[in-house]
Amino acid sequence: MKKLTATAVTALLLIGPSALAATASENWTHHCASCHGADGAGKTKMGKKSGAKDLTSADYQKSFTDDQLFTHLKAGEKDADGNVKMKAYADSMSEDELKGLVGFVRALAK
């Protein structure tokens, strides 16, 4: 039994945290949909209150690069008074998860 447990622990260490990472869809649902909505249009109560952008708009999506979106997700956003409009996700998502979320957001454009 000890050998089996040691093998399982070793396997998990070798696989690394990416095996435990959430999918982009799961991260969207957990972190983003309350403001941006399931569809990304930003028409939720919280989205309207915070001024969430319509991520389904191809024109809006043309206004930023993937690198800018990645940085925005990682660092968050504050309003002119320094109040958090969108929290930073650097501590709650891995770099790979953030990159996956960039792809997910890009797929929302119509």
Short mmCIF file of C-alpha atoms in Angstrom, two decimals:
data_model
loop_
_atom_site.label_atom_id
_atom_site.label_comp_id
_atom_site.label_asym_id
_atom_site.label_seq_id
_atom_site.Cartn_x
_atom_site.Cartn_y
_atom_site.Cartn_z
CA MET A 1 0.00 0.00 0.00
CA LYS A 2 2.85 2.40 0.83
CA LYS A 3 4.40 1.74 -2.58
CA LEU A 4 1.11 2.50 -4.35
CA THR A 5 0.66 5.75 -2.40
CA ALA A 6 4.23 6.84 -3.12
CA THR A 7 3.72 6.08 -6.82
CA ALA A 8 0.51 8.11 -6.91
CA VAL A 9 2.16 11.08 -5.18
CA THR A 10 5.14 10.89 -7.54
CA ALA A 11 2.82 10.78 -10.55
CA LEU A 12 0.93 13.86 -9.35
CA LEU A 13 4.19 15.74 -8.81
CA LEU A 14 5.39 14.84 -12.29
CA ILE A 15 2.11 15.79 -13.92
CA GLY A 16 2.20 19.10 -12.10
CA PRO A 17 -0.45 21.67 -11.38
CA SER A 18 -1.62 21.86 -15.01
CA ALA A 19 -3.46 18.57 -14.53
CA LEU A 20 -5.48 20.21 -11.79
CA ALA A 21 -6.12 23.42 -13.74
CA ALA A 22 -9.66 24.42 -14.54
CA THR A 23 -10.77 24.67 -18.14
CA ALA A 24 -11.31 28.09 -19.69
CA SER A 25 -15.05 27.46 -19.63
CA GLU A 26 -14.96 26.58 -15.93
CA ASN A 27 -12.91 29.68 -15.17
CA TRP A 28 -15.30 31.84 -17.19
CA THR A 29 -18.29 30.47 -15.28
CA HIS A 30 -16.58 30.79 -11.90
CA HIS A 31 -14.81 34.15 -12.30
CA CYS A 32 -16.33 36.11 -15.18
CA ALA A 33 -19.95 35.24 -15.92
CA SER A 34 -21.41 37.08 -12.92
CA CYS A 35 -20.51 40.38 -14.60
CA HIS A 36 -20.00 39.53 -18.27
CA GLY A 37 -22.82 36.98 -18.45
CA ALA A 38 -22.67 33.45 -19.78
CA ASP A 39 -22.69 34.86 -23.31
CA GLY A 40 -20.13 37.64 -22.67
CA ALA A 41 -22.47 40.53 -23.51
CA GLY A 42 -22.15 42.12 -20.05
CA LYS A 43 -25.87 42.58 -19.58
CA THR A 44 -26.04 41.19 -16.07
CA LYS A 45 -26.98 43.32 -13.06
CA MET A 46 -23.36 43.35 -11.89
CA GLY A 47 -22.13 43.94 -15.45
CA LYS A 48 -24.31 46.99 -15.89
CA LYS A 49 -23.25 48.33 -12.49
CA SER A 50 -19.53 47.87 -13.20
CA GLY A 51 -19.62 48.90 -16.86
CA ALA A 52 -18.59 45.47 -18.16
CA LYS A 53 -17.81 45.57 -21.86
CA ASP A 54 -19.70 43.55 -24.46
CA LEU A 55 -17.16 40.88 -25.29
CA THR A 56 -19.39 39.53 -28.06
CA SER A 57 -18.70 42.69 -30.07
CA ALA A 58 -16.13 42.00 -32.78
CA ASP A 59 -15.50 45.74 -33.03
CA TYR A 60 -14.73 45.98 -29.30
CA GLN A 61 -12.47 42.92 -29.47
CA LYS A 62 -10.47 44.57 -32.28
CA SER A 63 -9.55 47.33 -29.82
CA PHE A 64 -7.10 45.15 -27.84
CA THR A 65 -4.47 42.49 -28.48
CA ASP A 66 -4.26 39.06 -26.88
CA ASP A 67 -1.27 40.29 -24.85
CA GLN A 68 -3.26 43.29 -23.60
CA LEU A 69 -6.17 41.03 -22.62
CA PHE A 70 -3.81 38.62 -20.84
CA THR A 71 -2.26 41.51 -18.88
CA HIS A 72 -5.73 42.88 -18.07
CA LEU A 73 -6.90 39.52 -16.72
CA LYS A 74 -3.71 39.08 -14.74
CA ALA A 75 -3.61 42.59 -13.24
CA GLY A 76 -7.32 43.48 -13.02
CA GLU A 77 -8.79 46.93 -13.48
CA LYS A 78 -9.42 49.92 -11.23
CA ASP A 79 -11.56 52.98 -11.87
CA ALA A 80 -10.27 56.56 -11.75
CA ASP A 81 -10.74 56.63 -7.96
CA GLY A 82 -8.70 53.46 -7.44
CA ASN A 83 -11.69 51.23 -6.75
CA VAL A 84 -11.48 47.70 -8.13
CA LYS A 85 -13.71 47.25 -11.19
CA MET A 86 -12.34 43.81 -12.02
CA LYS A 87 -10.16 41.83 -9.66
CA ALA A 88 -6.74 40.60 -10.69
CA TYR A 89 -6.51 36.87 -11.39
CA ALA A 90 -2.73 36.45 -11.11
CA ASP A 91 -3.14 34.68 -7.76
CA SER A 92 -6.17 32.56 -8.59
CA MET A 93 -5.33 31.32 -12.10
CA SER A 94 -2.14 29.95 -13.61
CA GLU A 95 -0.54 31.55 -16.67
CA ASP A 96 -1.89 28.67 -18.77
CA GLU A 97 -5.39 29.18 -17.39
CA LEU A 98 -5.18 32.90 -18.18
CA LYS A 99 -4.03 32.11 -21.72
CA GLY A 100 -6.94 29.71 -22.07
CA LEU A 101 -9.31 32.42 -20.90
CA VAL A 102 -7.92 34.78 -23.57
CA GLY A 103 -8.86 32.19 -26.20
CA PHE A 104 -12.28 31.74 -24.63
CA VAL A 105 -12.94 35.49 -24.71
CA ARG A 106 -11.85 35.69 -28.35
CA ALA A 107 -14.34 32.95 -29.23
CA LEU A 108 -17.20 35.07 -27.80
CA ALA A 109 -16.97 37.61 -30.64
CA LYS A 110 -19.74 37.39 -33.20
#
